[in-house]
């Protein structure tokens, strides 16, 4: 079966993103290298505009539409802000569908980027149906969080930059929710660096992709659970899964406690604020769930939208 | 009067530091630019080895000594760890004089870098006298935290890198304790960028340099107080003050509350862990204590050694 994107799509996305996204820094720590037993390079997407890698995919998509096309997205998290920012940058109208009980700070932040927010009741309404209806009624284009080739290609620019900045990577470790980030990253990594191992990491309570790979077909979890709220997809995407099957060597899982340990390490030792989803890939390295001994490893720190107050509270409980 | 260091000294320090210190990233934020009214470039020395800029000065000094020379320093903070790291890198023995009631984590961290820690009783012993005696008895060289030309030149590499990475800076904002960082930075900035405004920032409770400039001579505070524990020098140095008088246009002060606001902004919006001293320069920009409207500004974020747990507690109280 043909895969949804090619390496050329990632390069084309990188051109669209030029000047619109930050080239985020790559952080290193000798203490981390000592703990991991390899040379670890952390691609810090927490410093991306909007606080996560999500702007790459959203901007790649919105910039590919005819100028002025309005967009709609449903998300209570980083994708919402990313679509709002991309639309504002490009002069497009954005409607974001968010649960009515979302934190006020998130609703305000999304409105602050100029988006119209439409709330729904989680218990009685389907956000997908609402999104589709808005798209049809208002002539808006739906920007999916991961299962879209233009979004996937945009996310792949994370690995493109990392491979440009760090020579001779042996392993690339990437968090997995719906699979948009890892499918884009694996596509360009396999093309740029023959033989590189691409490893996905999921929370143990949301390991739909690991299970799907084991089963050989997409498996849906009834109720994914983790503090890593950005990785709670119930199944891999229809477009992302074939790429993961072909190009990702293994998907491992980490516990919430291991994720919190990684957040603490990142804050105390590396001075970086990582949200739970953002710390998940590093958690696998620190916990030994991925064997990186003697290798040169790239690790994607995918986002930092947690808030210092919540970060302190999460870590104080332990 | 001749100044203690020249721009050539900073360039020579940069050569000594090659490969030993991180070239730290420069962070930007459109939200920050909007709040400041100018283009702000944050030089993130929290990502330096040892968690602060202090390694630059310590390494510059220790690398200038005959190989194998043992060193001694007195510090309960970032300078202690910096001297320990520099000595270990260079194969020298280090003795660090620390108060016996220093946090166990700091004592352990310093020992972890291979230094011998000698504790003293704050109430009955003088750390300066103890340091001098150890230096004499054991043939060790004292590494002062700021009032040493090799240390000052090393700290100046912070500004050297920032001026290399960001074109056309109009203003450079730097925290001021004993003045080692700002004297090194001002020396190279004045040479590299004619007309640049160099602004120092002190905590309001430790504004010895501001008072000294107003008086035209070094003033000593009897009891400097601030949460910015790295900036509690009671007076500017004998070598740093003449440079500050000549090259620093103004020194402003910020309250502890403004410092906490800046720490929160850095954590929540920029995803960076800053210790109170480290956030002091940005606090002045955010609070409007430095007028940066319409300018291109460099701001030194000097360190991040606060610990996530303490950071959460400091900000939760507000």
XYZ file of N, CA, C and O in Angstrom, chain A residues 117-278:
648
model
N -14.243 30.542 19.689
C -14.358 29.278 20.420
C -15.830 28.903 20.525
O -16.663 29.725 20.940
N -16.153 27.684 20.141
C -17.512 27.164 20.308
C -17.424 25.988 21.268
O -16.630 25.069 21.064
N -18.200 26.089 22.357
C -18.102 25.041 23.366
C -19.224 24.022 23.178
O -20.250 24.299 22.575
N -18.966 22.826 23.718
C -19.970 21.760 23.649
C -19.968 21.017 24.980
O -19.036 21.138 25.784
N -21.010 20.261 25.177
C -21.163 19.471 26.390
C -20.628 18.076 26.110
O -21.154 17.342 25.270
N -19.539 17.720 26.822
C -18.887 16.429 26.605
C -19.835 15.238 26.740
O -19.631 14.204 26.107
N -20.819 15.373 27.652
C -21.654 14.207 27.973
C -22.697 13.943 26.901
O -23.149 12.833 26.695
N -23.121 15.034 26.226
C -24.262 14.865 25.313
C -23.937 15.154 23.849
O -24.725 14.807 22.974
N -22.795 15.777 23.596
C -22.519 16.146 22.207
C -21.235 15.492 21.685
O -20.293 15.266 22.454
N -21.185 15.219 20.404
C -19.985 14.685 19.776
C -19.225 15.839 19.132
O -19.764 16.573 18.313
N -17.953 15.984 19.522
C -17.197 17.111 18.963
C -16.922 16.893 17.478
O -16.857 17.837 16.702
N -16.778 15.609 17.093
C -16.543 15.327 15.683
C -17.757 15.769 14.850
O -17.618 16.434 13.818
N -18.942 15.421 15.325
C -20.162 15.768 14.587
C -20.325 17.287 14.526
O -20.662 17.858 13.477
N -20.032 17.930 15.646
C -20.146 19.386 15.695
C -19.152 20.030 14.730
O -19.494 20.963 13.981
N -17.943 19.506 14.721
C -16.920 20.029 13.817
C -17.327 19.857 12.362
O -17.211 20.780 11.543
N -17.803 18.668 12.041
C -18.209 18.395 10.653
C -19.372 19.307 10.247
O -19.431 19.812 9.128
N -20.300 19.513 11.177
C -21.459 20.342 10.854
C -21.037 21.793 10.620
O -21.480 22.436 9.666
N -20.142 22.283 11.494
C -19.651 23.653 11.310
C -18.927 23.792 9.978
O -19.069 24.800 9.271
N -18.130 22.773 9.655
C -17.383 22.815 8.393
C -18.357 22.928 7.220
O -18.178 23.756 6.315
N -19.408 22.118 7.262
C -20.382 22.105 6.160
C -21.176 23.410 6.110
O -21.312 24.036 5.056
N -21.684 23.834 7.265
C -22.545 25.020 7.304
C -21.815 26.303 6.934
O -22.361 27.177 6.285
N -20.565 26.415 7.402
C -19.859 27.678 7.218
C -18.789 27.627 6.130
O -18.035 28.585 5.946
N -18.669 26.473 5.483
C -17.652 26.365 4.440
C -16.234 26.407 4.989
O -15.312 26.929 4.363
N -16.071 25.828 6.188
C -14.738 25.809 6.808
C -14.031 24.497 6.480
O -14.673 23.470 6.245
N -12.718 24.536 6.472
C -11.942 23.309 6.278
C -11.526 22.764 7.638
O -10.983 23.494 8.470
N -11.791 21.481 7.840
C -11.436 20.842 9.107
C -9.930 20.546 9.137
O -9.392 19.969 8.191
N -9.270 20.972 10.209
C -7.850 20.650 10.386
C -7.764 19.552 11.435
O -7.938 19.807 12.634
N -7.539 18.319 10.963
C -7.461 17.187 11.895
C -6.154 17.233 12.674
O -5.151 17.712 12.160
N -6.149 16.683 13.880
C -4.927 16.773 14.695
C -3.779 15.910 14.187
O -2.621 16.225 14.454
N -4.070 14.820 13.504
C -2.941 13.983 13.035
C -3.226 13.261 11.721
O -2.323 13.110 10.918
N -4.454 12.883 11.449
C -4.667 11.997 10.303
C -4.868 12.778 9.016
O -5.924 12.693 8.364
N -3.886 13.542 8.644
C -3.925 14.392 7.462
C -2.496 14.480 6.921
O -1.577 14.806 7.675
N -2.280 14.212 5.637
C -0.902 14.187 5.113
C -0.162 15.505 5.312
O 1.047 15.502 5.591
N -0.858 16.632 5.186
C -0.177 17.914 5.336
C 0.221 18.165 6.788
O 1.244 18.789 7.067
N -0.600 17.693 7.704
C -0.258 17.799 9.129
C 0.923 16.884 9.444
O 1.914 17.303 10.075
N 0.851 15.657 8.999
C 1.934 14.695 9.256
C 3.270 15.198 8.690
O 4.314 15.096 9.331
N 3.221 15.751 7.487
C 4.449 16.261 6.854
C 5.024 17.417 7.669
O 6.239 17.525 7.852
N 4.140 18.279 8.177
C 4.605 19.389 9.008
C 5.305 18.896 10.265
O 6.382 19.388 10.633
N 4.705 17.912 10.919
C 5.324 17.393 12.164
C 6.688 16.768 11.869
O 7.594 16.792 12.720
N 6.853 16.239 10.675
C 8.127 15.609 10.328
C 9.299 16.576 10.313
O 10.465 16.161 10.400
N 9.005 17.869 10.242
C 10.106 18.841 10.230
C 10.853 18.887 11.569
O 11.972 19.379 11.639
N 10.239 18.357 12.624
C 10.961 18.225 13.899
C 12.205 17.355 13.689
O 13.328 17.727 14.063
N 12.007 16.184 13.083
C 13.148 15.275 12.847
C 14.096 15.834 11.798
O 15.314 15.660 11.901
N 13.547 16.509 10.802
C 14.404 17.096 9.762
C 15.421 18.053 10.388
O 16.622 17.991 10.095
N 14.936 18.940 11.266
C 15.851 19.883 11.916
C 16.858 19.165 12.812
O 18.046 19.499 12.833
N 16.376 18.170 13.554
C 17.260 17.452 14.472
C 18.359 16.725 13.707
O 19.535 16.750 14.097
N 17.999 16.107 12.586
C 18.997 15.392 11.780
C 19.969 16.364 11.117
O 21.134 16.024 10.880
N 19.497 17.567 10.812
C 20.411 18.583 10.274
C 21.392 19.064 11.344
O 22.538 19.374 11.044
N 20.910 19.150 12.591
C 21.722 19.756 13.653
C 22.652 18.771 14.356
O 23.627 19.179 14.977
N 22.319 17.482 14.310
C 23.123 16.483 15.026
C 23.561 15.406 14.035
O 22.722 14.763 13.399
N 24.848 15.212 13.918
C 25.355 14.207 12.985
C 25.195 12.801 13.549
O 25.283 12.589 14.753
N 24.998 11.862 12.658
C 25.177 10.442 12.974
C 24.271 9.920 14.079
O 24.703 9.130 14.924
N 23.014 10.349 14.090
C 22.084 9.783 15.077
C 21.851 8.298 14.771
O 21.637 7.909 13.627
N 21.881 7.497 15.827
C 21.598 6.070 15.686
C 20.141 5.751 15.997
O 19.585 4.787 15.479
N 19.545 6.513 16.909
C 18.205 6.220 17.414
C 17.431 7.527 17.517
O 17.992 8.564 17.873
N 16.143 7.477 17.202
C 15.269 8.635 17.371
C 14.061 8.172 18.182
O 13.387 7.207 17.802
N 13.808 8.851 19.319
C 12.748 8.431 20.237
C 11.670 9.508 20.259
O 11.961 10.678 20.534
N 10.433 9.106 19.966
C 9.349 10.059 19.691
C 8.085 9.633 20.440
O 7.725 8.452 20.417
N 7.394 10.581 21.085
C 6.131 10.211 21.739
C 5.041 9.920 20.694
O 5.042 10.499 19.615
N 4.105 9.058 21.075
C 3.055 8.634 20.150
C 1.680 8.829 20.760
O 1.376 8.290 21.825
N 0.858 9.666 20.107
C -0.555 9.769 20.455
C -1.326 9.175 19.286
O -1.430 7.966 19.140
N -1.815 10.035 18.379
C -2.454 9.536 17.165
C -1.448 9.134 16.099
O -1.815 8.509 15.103
N -0.187 9.521 16.280
C 0.855 9.070 15.366
C 1.280 10.086 14.325
O 2.095 9.777 13.456
N 0.760 11.311 14.396
C 1.143 12.319 13.408
C 2.619 12.690 13.494
O 3.310 12.778 12.465
N 3.094 12.892 14.705
C 4.488 13.295 14.888
C 5.442 12.187 14.455
O 6.370 12.409 13.684
N 5.188 10.968 14.934
C 6.151 9.908 14.632
C 6.091 9.490 13.166
O 7.124 9.130 12.580
N 4.938 9.577 12.541
C 4.892 9.170 11.132
C 5.659 10.169 10.265
O 6.405 9.782 9.364
N 5.520 11.451 10.562
C 6.299 12.446 9.823
C 7.789 12.301 10.085
O 8.614 12.352 9.170
N 8.131 12.119 11.364
C 9.549 12.010 11.733
C 10.186 10.760 11.137
O 11.322 10.802 10.637
N 9.474 9.634 11.187
C 10.043 8.385 10.664
C 10.224 8.464 9.154
O 11.194 7.931 8.602
N 9.313 9.168 8.484
C 9.397 9.290 7.023
C 10.682 9.992 6.602
O 11.410 9.524 5.722
N 10.984 11.104 7.260
C 12.186 11.836 6.852
C 13.448 11.181 7.419
O 14.508 11.170 6.773
N 13.341 10.582 8.610
C 14.530 9.971 9.224
C 15.016 8.782 8.402
O 16.218 8.621 8.166
N 14.094 7.967 7.942
C 14.488 6.787 7.162
C 15.169 7.201 5.866
O 16.082 6.526 5.372
N 14.727 8.331 5.311
C 15.299 8.796 4.049
C 16.656 9.458 4.248
O 17.558 9.336 3.415
N 16.793 10.175 5.363
C 18.008 10.946 5.579
C 19.139 10.133 6.205
O 20.310 10.483 6.081
N 18.771 9.102 6.937
C 19.777 8.417 7.747
C 19.461 6.925 7.711
O 18.693 6.402 8.536
N 20.063 6.268 6.725
C 19.778 4.836 6.529
C 20.117 4.066 7.800
O 21.148 4.301 8.421
N 19.218 3.186 8.203
C 19.492 2.329 9.349
C 19.151 2.918 10.692
O 19.292 2.262 11.724
N 18.660 4.173 10.737
C 18.306 4.761 12.023
C 17.149 3.975 12.646
O 16.244 3.521 11.936
N 17.217 3.770 13.962
C 16.122 3.111 14.683
C 15.157 4.193 15.137
O 15.555 5.111 15.855
N 13.896 4.098 14.748
C 12.893 5.036 15.246
C 12.029 4.287 16.254
O 11.458 3.241 15.937
N 11.981 4.820 17.478
C 11.268 4.163 18.569
C 10.137 5.072 19.029
O 10.365 6.262 19.292
N 8.931 4.539 19.123
C 7.803 5.291 19.650
C 7.610 5.009 21.125
O 7.949 3.933 21.607
N 7.053 5.994 21.830
C 6.785 5.805 23.258
C 5.359 6.245 23.556
O 4.946 7.355 23.190
N 4.608 5.388 24.231
C 3.242 5.696 24.666
C 3.146 5.579 26.176
O 3.923 4.850 26.801
N 2.154 6.249 26.767
C 1.853 5.974 28.171
C 1.290 4.543 28.278
O 0.594 4.077 27.367
N 1.590 3.870 29.401
C 1.125 2.493 29.565
C -0.396 2.402 29.492
O -0.948 1.406 29.019
N -1.082 3.470 29.920
C -2.543 3.439 29.906
C -3.149 3.882 28.590
O -4.378 4.027 28.485
N -2.313 4.119 27.579
C -2.825 4.553 26.269
C -1.950 3.953 25.178
O -1.520 4.628 24.258
N -1.733 2.632 25.283
C -0.764 1.961 24.408
C -1.421 1.321 23.193
O -1.120 0.190 22.814
N -2.335 2.089 22.591
C -3.077 1.565 21.438
C -2.168 1.248 20.253
O -2.411 0.282 19.520
N -1.119 2.041 20.051
C -0.265 1.777 18.887
C 0.589 0.533 19.102
O 0.758 -0.297 18.193
N 1.111 0.371 20.329
C 1.875 -0.842 20.631
C 0.995 -2.083 20.422
O 1.398 -3.054 19.761
N -0.229 -2.005 20.923
C -1.143 -3.143 20.761
C -1.505 -3.361 19.293
O -1.664 -4.492 18.839
N -1.673 -2.270 18.573
C -2.041 -2.383 17.162
C -0.916 -3.043 16.367
O -1.166 -3.888 15.493
N 0.324 -2.678 16.675
C 1.463 -3.302 15.981
C 1.515 -4.795 16.296
O 1.757 -5.621 15.414
N 1.277 -5.141 17.560
C 1.329 -6.545 17.953
C 0.228 -7.339 17.238
O 0.429 -8.486 16.826
N -0.931 -6.716 17.073
C -2.079 -7.375 16.457
C -2.002 -7.340 14.929
O -2.668 -8.113 14.253
N -1.209 -6.394 14.404
C -1.134 -6.271 12.948
C -2.287 -5.493 12.356
O -2.445 -5.412 11.132
N -3.099 -4.881 13.208
C -4.186 -4.017 12.722
C -4.529 -3.010 13.806
O -4.180 -3.188 14.963
N -5.230 -1.958 13.396
C -5.547 -0.893 14.323
C -6.479 -1.391 15.417
O -7.549 -1.914 15.139
N -6.062 -1.198 16.661
C -6.847 -1.587 17.825
C -7.341 -0.305 18.490
O -6.604 0.676 18.567
N -8.561 -0.288 18.976
C -9.071 0.882 19.697
C -9.186 0.563 21.186
O -9.738 -0.477 21.565
N -8.682 1.448 22.026
C -8.854 1.318 23.476
C -10.174 1.967 23.851
O -10.532 3.022 23.319
N -10.877 1.378 24.797
C -12.160 1.982 25.169
C -11.949 3.231 26.026
O -12.675 4.210 25.897
N -10.937 3.206 26.878
C -10.776 4.353 27.773
C -9.301 4.601 28.099
O -8.824 4.218 29.154
N -8.580 5.226 27.179
C -7.166 5.492 27.459
C -7.024 6.426 28.654
O -7.804 7.356 28.821
N -6.039 6.139 29.503
C -5.830 6.947 30.707
C -4.348 7.198 30.926
O -3.553 6.266 30.875
N -4.016 8.445 31.219
C -2.638 8.798 31.572
C -2.619 10.259 31.966
O -3.488 11.038 31.552
N -1.607 10.654 32.753
C -1.416 12.085 32.964
C -0.951 12.761 31.678
O -1.036 13.975 31.558
N -0.477 11.987 30.716
C -0.016 12.565 29.450
C -1.224 12.822 28.558
O -1.535 12.067 27.637
N -1.923 13.924 28.840
C -3.227 14.163 28.219
C -3.147 14.425 26.722
O -4.159 14.332 26.031
N -1.964 14.706 26.228
C -1.827 14.903 24.783
C -1.688 13.601 24.013
O -1.667 13.605 22.775
N -1.580 12.486 24.726
C -1.319 11.201 24.054
C -2.459 10.210 24.245
O -2.265 9.005 24.161
N -3.661 10.741 24.489
C -4.787 9.861 24.820
C -5.609 9.430 23.611
O -6.796 9.140 23.748
N -5.039 9.371 22.434
C -5.779 8.846 21.285
C -6.206 7.413 21.593
O -5.469 6.670 22.234
N -7.386 7.058 21.148
C -7.832 5.691 21.428
C -7.330 4.690 20.393
O -7.309 3.492 20.643
N -6.893 5.186 19.236
C -6.287 4.281 18.252
C -5.393 5.090 17.321
O -5.576 6.294 17.185
N -4.412 4.436 16.689
C -3.601 5.161 15.710
C -4.451 5.538 14.506
O -5.510 4.955 14.277
N -4.020 6.521 13.745
C -4.790 6.998 12.612
C -4.770 6.038 11.433
O -3.902 5.170 11.341
N -5.721 6.234 10.555
C -5.756 5.369 9.368
C -4.589 5.684 8.427
O -4.115 4.804 7.716
N -4.125 6.926 8.438
C -2.981 7.279 7.586
C -1.651 7.103 8.316
O -0.630 6.802 7.689
N -1.666 7.310 9.636
C -0.398 7.224 10.367
C 0.016 5.769 10.609
O 1.207 5.446 10.591
N -0.958 4.891 10.836
C -0.601 3.527 11.233
C 0.226 2.772 10.173
O 1.226 2.121 10.522
N -0.141 2.861 8.888
C 0.685 2.137 7.894
C 2.137 2.621 7.881
O 3.057 1.817 7.664
N 2.352 3.896 8.132
C 3.732 4.409 8.168
C 4.456 3.879 9.391
O 5.615 3.477 9.339
N 3.764 3.885 10.520
C 4.370 3.371 11.754
C 4.738 1.897 11.569
O 5.840 1.463 11.926
N 3.825 1.116 10.973
C 4.103 -0.308 10.741
C 5.340 -0.506 9.888
O 6.143 -1.396 10.129
N 5.475 0.339 8.873
C 6.582 0.165 7.933
C 7.902 0.687 8.487
O 8.946 0.083 8.282
N 7.870 1.818 9.186
C 9.126 2.535 9.471
C 9.531 2.602 10.937
O 10.650 3.010 11.242
N 8.633 2.256 11.839
C 8.969 2.363 13.264
C 9.302 0.975 13.801
O 8.470 0.059 13.737
N 10.514 0.826 14.327
C 10.976 -0.485 14.761
C 10.219 -1.022 15.950
O 9.864 -2.202 16.007
N 9.962 -0.164 16.907
C 9.309 -0.643 18.116
C 8.573 0.510 18.785
O 8.953 1.672 18.640
N 7.519 0.175 19.508
C 6.817 1.151 20.339
C 6.809 0.587 21.753
O 6.389 -0.551 21.971
N 7.324 1.373 22.698
C 7.406 0.934 24.088
C 6.467 1.804 24.923
O 5.946 2.817 24.447
N 6.252 1.404 26.174
C 5.376 2.210 27.020
C 6.060 2.552 28.338
O 6.979 1.867 28.780
N 5.591 3.645 28.938
C 6.110 4.094 30.236
C 4.933 4.388 31.164
O 3.834 4.731 30.713
N 5.189 4.271 32.461
C 4.153 4.543 33.451
C 4.070 6.046 33.725
O 5.001 6.801 33.432
N 2.961 6.452 34.322
C 2.839 7.860 34.714
C 3.947 8.254 35.697
O 4.463 9.379 35.652
N 4.332 7.341 36.579
C 5.402 7.653 37.541
C 6.721 7.906 36.808
O 7.485 8.811 37.178
N 6.971 7.138 35.783
C 8.205 7.357 35.004
C 8.150 8.682 34.254
O 9.171 9.368 34.105
N 6.964 9.043 33.800
C 6.810 10.348 33.127
C 7.079 11.487 34.114
O 7.773 12.456 33.802
N 6.554 11.365 35.337
C 6.794 12.398 36.349
C 8.280 12.486 36.701
O 8.817 13.581 36.877
N 8.945 11.339 36.775
C 10.392 11.359 37.044
C 11.134 12.122 35.939
O 12.064 12.878 36.215
N 10.716 11.909 34.715
C 11.376 12.604 33.596
C 11.086 14.101 33.643
O 11.961 14.932 33.366
N 9.853 14.475 34.009
C 9.527 15.903 34.143
C 10.399 16.550 35.214
O 10.877 17.675 35.066
N 10.595 15.814 36.313
C 11.423 16.353 37.389
C 12.874 16.501 36.929
O 13.518 17.527 37.166
N 13.385 15.472 36.251
C 14.762 15.552 35.752
C 14.913 16.743 34.798
O 15.868 17.517 34.887
N 13.961 16.886 33.893
C 14.036 17.993 32.929
C 14.026 19.338 33.645
O 14.772 20.252 33.287
N 13.189 19.476 34.666
C 13.110 20.748 35.380
C 14.321 20.997 36.261
O 14.946 22.053 36.202
N 14.664 20.012 37.083
C 15.746 20.210 38.054
C 17.112 20.270 37.382
O 17.950 21.095 37.752
N 17.351 19.410 36.441
C 18.705 19.300 35.885
C 18.856 20.036 34.570
O 19.903 20.576 34.281
N 17.815 20.034 33.727
C 17.962 20.647 32.410
C 17.249 21.984 32.296
O 17.352 22.649 31.270
N 16.524 22.382 33.350
C 15.906 23.718 33.447
C 14.838 23.946 32.384
O 14.634 25.062 31.908
N 14.160 22.867 32.017
C 13.146 22.938 30.981
C 11.809 22.520 31.557
O 11.720 21.539 32.284
N 10.764 23.252 31.199
C 9.415 22.892 31.598
C 8.814 21.985 30.523
O 8.641 22.400 29.377
N 8.532 20.741 30.899
C 7.912 19.793 29.975
C 6.551 19.404 30.511
O 6.396 19.159 31.704
N 5.550 19.351 29.634
C 4.274 18.800 30.048
C 4.398 17.274 30.042
O 5.350 16.725 29.475
N 3.448 16.570 30.668
C 3.593 15.109 30.744
C 3.806 14.453 29.372
O 4.740 13.659 29.202
N 2.994 14.812 28.391
C 3.184 14.224 27.065
C 4.576 14.537 26.534
O 5.209 13.704 25.881
N 5.035 15.747 26.824
C 6.329 16.184 26.309
C 7.501 15.418 26.885
O 8.547 15.285 26.243
